[in-house]
C-alpha atoms as a PDB file:
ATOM      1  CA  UNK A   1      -9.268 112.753 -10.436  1.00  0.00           C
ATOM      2  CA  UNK A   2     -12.157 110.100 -10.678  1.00  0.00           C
ATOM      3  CA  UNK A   3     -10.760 107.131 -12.534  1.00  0.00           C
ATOM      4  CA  UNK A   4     -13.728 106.913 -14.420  1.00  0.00           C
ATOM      5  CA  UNK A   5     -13.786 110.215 -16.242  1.00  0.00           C
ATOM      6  CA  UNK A   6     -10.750 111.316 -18.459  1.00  0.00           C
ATOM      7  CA  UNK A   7     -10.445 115.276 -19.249  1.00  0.00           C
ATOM      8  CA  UNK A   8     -13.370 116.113 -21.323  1.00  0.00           C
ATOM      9  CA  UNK A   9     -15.571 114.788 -18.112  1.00  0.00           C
ATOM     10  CA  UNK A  10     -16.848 111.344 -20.490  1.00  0.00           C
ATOM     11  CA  UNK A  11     -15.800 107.622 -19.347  1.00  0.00           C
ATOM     12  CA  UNK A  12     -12.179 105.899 -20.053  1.00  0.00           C
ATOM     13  CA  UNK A  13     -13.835 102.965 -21.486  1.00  0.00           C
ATOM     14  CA  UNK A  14     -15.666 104.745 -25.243  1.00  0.00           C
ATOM     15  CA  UNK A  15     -15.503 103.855 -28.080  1.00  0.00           C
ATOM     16  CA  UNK A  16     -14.204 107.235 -30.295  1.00  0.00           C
ATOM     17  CA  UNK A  17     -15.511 107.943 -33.713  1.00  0.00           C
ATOM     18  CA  UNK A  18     -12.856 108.880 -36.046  1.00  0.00           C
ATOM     19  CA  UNK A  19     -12.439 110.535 -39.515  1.00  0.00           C
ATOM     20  CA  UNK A  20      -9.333 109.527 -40.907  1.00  0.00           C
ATOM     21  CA  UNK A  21      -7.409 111.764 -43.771  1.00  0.00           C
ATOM     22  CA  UNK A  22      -4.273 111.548 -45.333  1.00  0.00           C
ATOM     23  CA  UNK A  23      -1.828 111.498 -42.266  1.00  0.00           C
ATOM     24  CA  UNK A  24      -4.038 112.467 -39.583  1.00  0.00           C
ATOM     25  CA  UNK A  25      -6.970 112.207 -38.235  1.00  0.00           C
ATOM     26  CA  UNK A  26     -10.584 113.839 -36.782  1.00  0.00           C
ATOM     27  CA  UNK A  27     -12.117 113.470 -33.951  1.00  0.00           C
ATOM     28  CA  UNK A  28     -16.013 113.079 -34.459  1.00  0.00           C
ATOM     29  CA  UNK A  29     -17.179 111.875 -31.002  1.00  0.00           C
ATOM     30  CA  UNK A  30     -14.369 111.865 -28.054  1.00  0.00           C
ATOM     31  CA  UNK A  31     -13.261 108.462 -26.750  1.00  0.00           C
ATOM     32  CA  UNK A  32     -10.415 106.132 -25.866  1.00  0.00           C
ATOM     33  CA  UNK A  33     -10.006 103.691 -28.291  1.00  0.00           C
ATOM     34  CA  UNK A  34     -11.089 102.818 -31.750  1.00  0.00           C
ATOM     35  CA  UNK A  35     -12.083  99.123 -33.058  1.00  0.00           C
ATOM     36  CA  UNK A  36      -9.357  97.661 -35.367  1.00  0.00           C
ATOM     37  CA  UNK A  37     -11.267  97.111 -38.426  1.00  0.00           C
ATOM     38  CA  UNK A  38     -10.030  93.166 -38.794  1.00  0.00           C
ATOM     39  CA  UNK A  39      -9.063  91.958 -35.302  1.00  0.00           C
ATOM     40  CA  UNK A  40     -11.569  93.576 -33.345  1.00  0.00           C
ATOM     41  CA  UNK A  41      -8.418  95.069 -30.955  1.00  0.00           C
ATOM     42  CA  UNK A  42      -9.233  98.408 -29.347  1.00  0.00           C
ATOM     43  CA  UNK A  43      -6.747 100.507 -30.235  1.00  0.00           C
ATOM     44  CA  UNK A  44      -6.063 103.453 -28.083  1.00  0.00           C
ATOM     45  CA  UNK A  45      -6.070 107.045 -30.026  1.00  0.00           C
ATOM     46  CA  UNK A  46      -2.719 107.892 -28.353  1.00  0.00           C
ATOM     47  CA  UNK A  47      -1.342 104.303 -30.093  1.00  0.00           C
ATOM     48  CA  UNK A  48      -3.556 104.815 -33.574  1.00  0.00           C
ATOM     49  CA  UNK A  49      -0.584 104.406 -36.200  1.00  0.00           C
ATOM     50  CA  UNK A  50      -2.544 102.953 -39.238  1.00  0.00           C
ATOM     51  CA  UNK A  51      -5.837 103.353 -40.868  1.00  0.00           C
ATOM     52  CA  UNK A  52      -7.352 103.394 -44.352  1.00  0.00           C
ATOM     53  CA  UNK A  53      -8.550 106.602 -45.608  1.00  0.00           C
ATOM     54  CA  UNK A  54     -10.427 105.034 -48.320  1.00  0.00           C
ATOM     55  CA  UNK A  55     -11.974 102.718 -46.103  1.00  0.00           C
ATOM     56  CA  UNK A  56     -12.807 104.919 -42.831  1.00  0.00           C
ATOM     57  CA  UNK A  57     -11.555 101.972 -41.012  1.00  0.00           C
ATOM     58  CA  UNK A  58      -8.574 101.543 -38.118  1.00  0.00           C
ATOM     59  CA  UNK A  59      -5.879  98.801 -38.044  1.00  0.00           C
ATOM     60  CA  UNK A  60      -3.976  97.641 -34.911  1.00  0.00           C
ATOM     61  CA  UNK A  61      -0.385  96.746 -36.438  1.00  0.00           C
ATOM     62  CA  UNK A  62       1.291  97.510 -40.040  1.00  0.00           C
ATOM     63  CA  UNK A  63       1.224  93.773 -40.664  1.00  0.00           C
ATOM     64  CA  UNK A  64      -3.070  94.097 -40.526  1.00  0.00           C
ATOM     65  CA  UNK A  65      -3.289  96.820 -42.466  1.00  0.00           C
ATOM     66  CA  UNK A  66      -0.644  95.533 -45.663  1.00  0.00           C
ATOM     67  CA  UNK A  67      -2.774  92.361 -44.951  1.00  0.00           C
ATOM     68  CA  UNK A  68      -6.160  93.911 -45.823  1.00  0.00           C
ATOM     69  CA  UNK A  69      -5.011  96.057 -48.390  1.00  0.00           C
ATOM     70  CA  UNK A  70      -3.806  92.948 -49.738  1.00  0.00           C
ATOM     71  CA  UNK A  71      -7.651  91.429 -49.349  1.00  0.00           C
ATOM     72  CA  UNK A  72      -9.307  94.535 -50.568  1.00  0.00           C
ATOM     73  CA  UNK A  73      -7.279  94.764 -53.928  1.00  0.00           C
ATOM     74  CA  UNK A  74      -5.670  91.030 -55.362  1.00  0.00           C
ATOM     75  CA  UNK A  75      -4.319  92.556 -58.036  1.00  0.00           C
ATOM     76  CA  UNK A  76      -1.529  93.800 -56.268  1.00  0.00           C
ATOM     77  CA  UNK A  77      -0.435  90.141 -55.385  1.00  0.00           C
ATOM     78  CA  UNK A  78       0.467  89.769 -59.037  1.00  0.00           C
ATOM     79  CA  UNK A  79       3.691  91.305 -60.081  1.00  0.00           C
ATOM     80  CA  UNK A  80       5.575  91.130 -62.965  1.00  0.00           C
ATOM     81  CA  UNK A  81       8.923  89.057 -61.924  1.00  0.00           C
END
């Protein structure tokens, strides 16, 4: 097999477009990877673990995606203690 195509005959190196949903995802355009919505990482699909459904937007680790939760709504900093 050409090292340059993967099994649906496009390259190894595109970007996929992704709808995410509650605990799974879509496939809009095949691909490899995603972008991680903070870091800029490409994440490959077969490693895509955490995403924001409200967002439409991929994360590369846990820690990212707590972090920008975090940065998209303060108000859960605050807790009563």
């Amino acid at each position: 097999m050409d090292k340059n195509m993967n099994n649906f005959g496009g390259s190894y190196n595109t970007e996929a477009r992704i709808r995410y949903l509650d605990g799974d995802f879509d496939i809009v355009t095949m691909g490899e990877y995603v972008i991680c919505a903070v870091s800029g990482i490409q994440i490959p699909l077969d490693e895509l673990k955490y995403w924001s459904v409200e967002r439409q937007e991929a994360y590369a680790t846990g820690e990212i995606s707590f972090q920008r939760e975090l940065d998209m709504h303060p108000e859960l900093r605050k807790r009563d203690k």
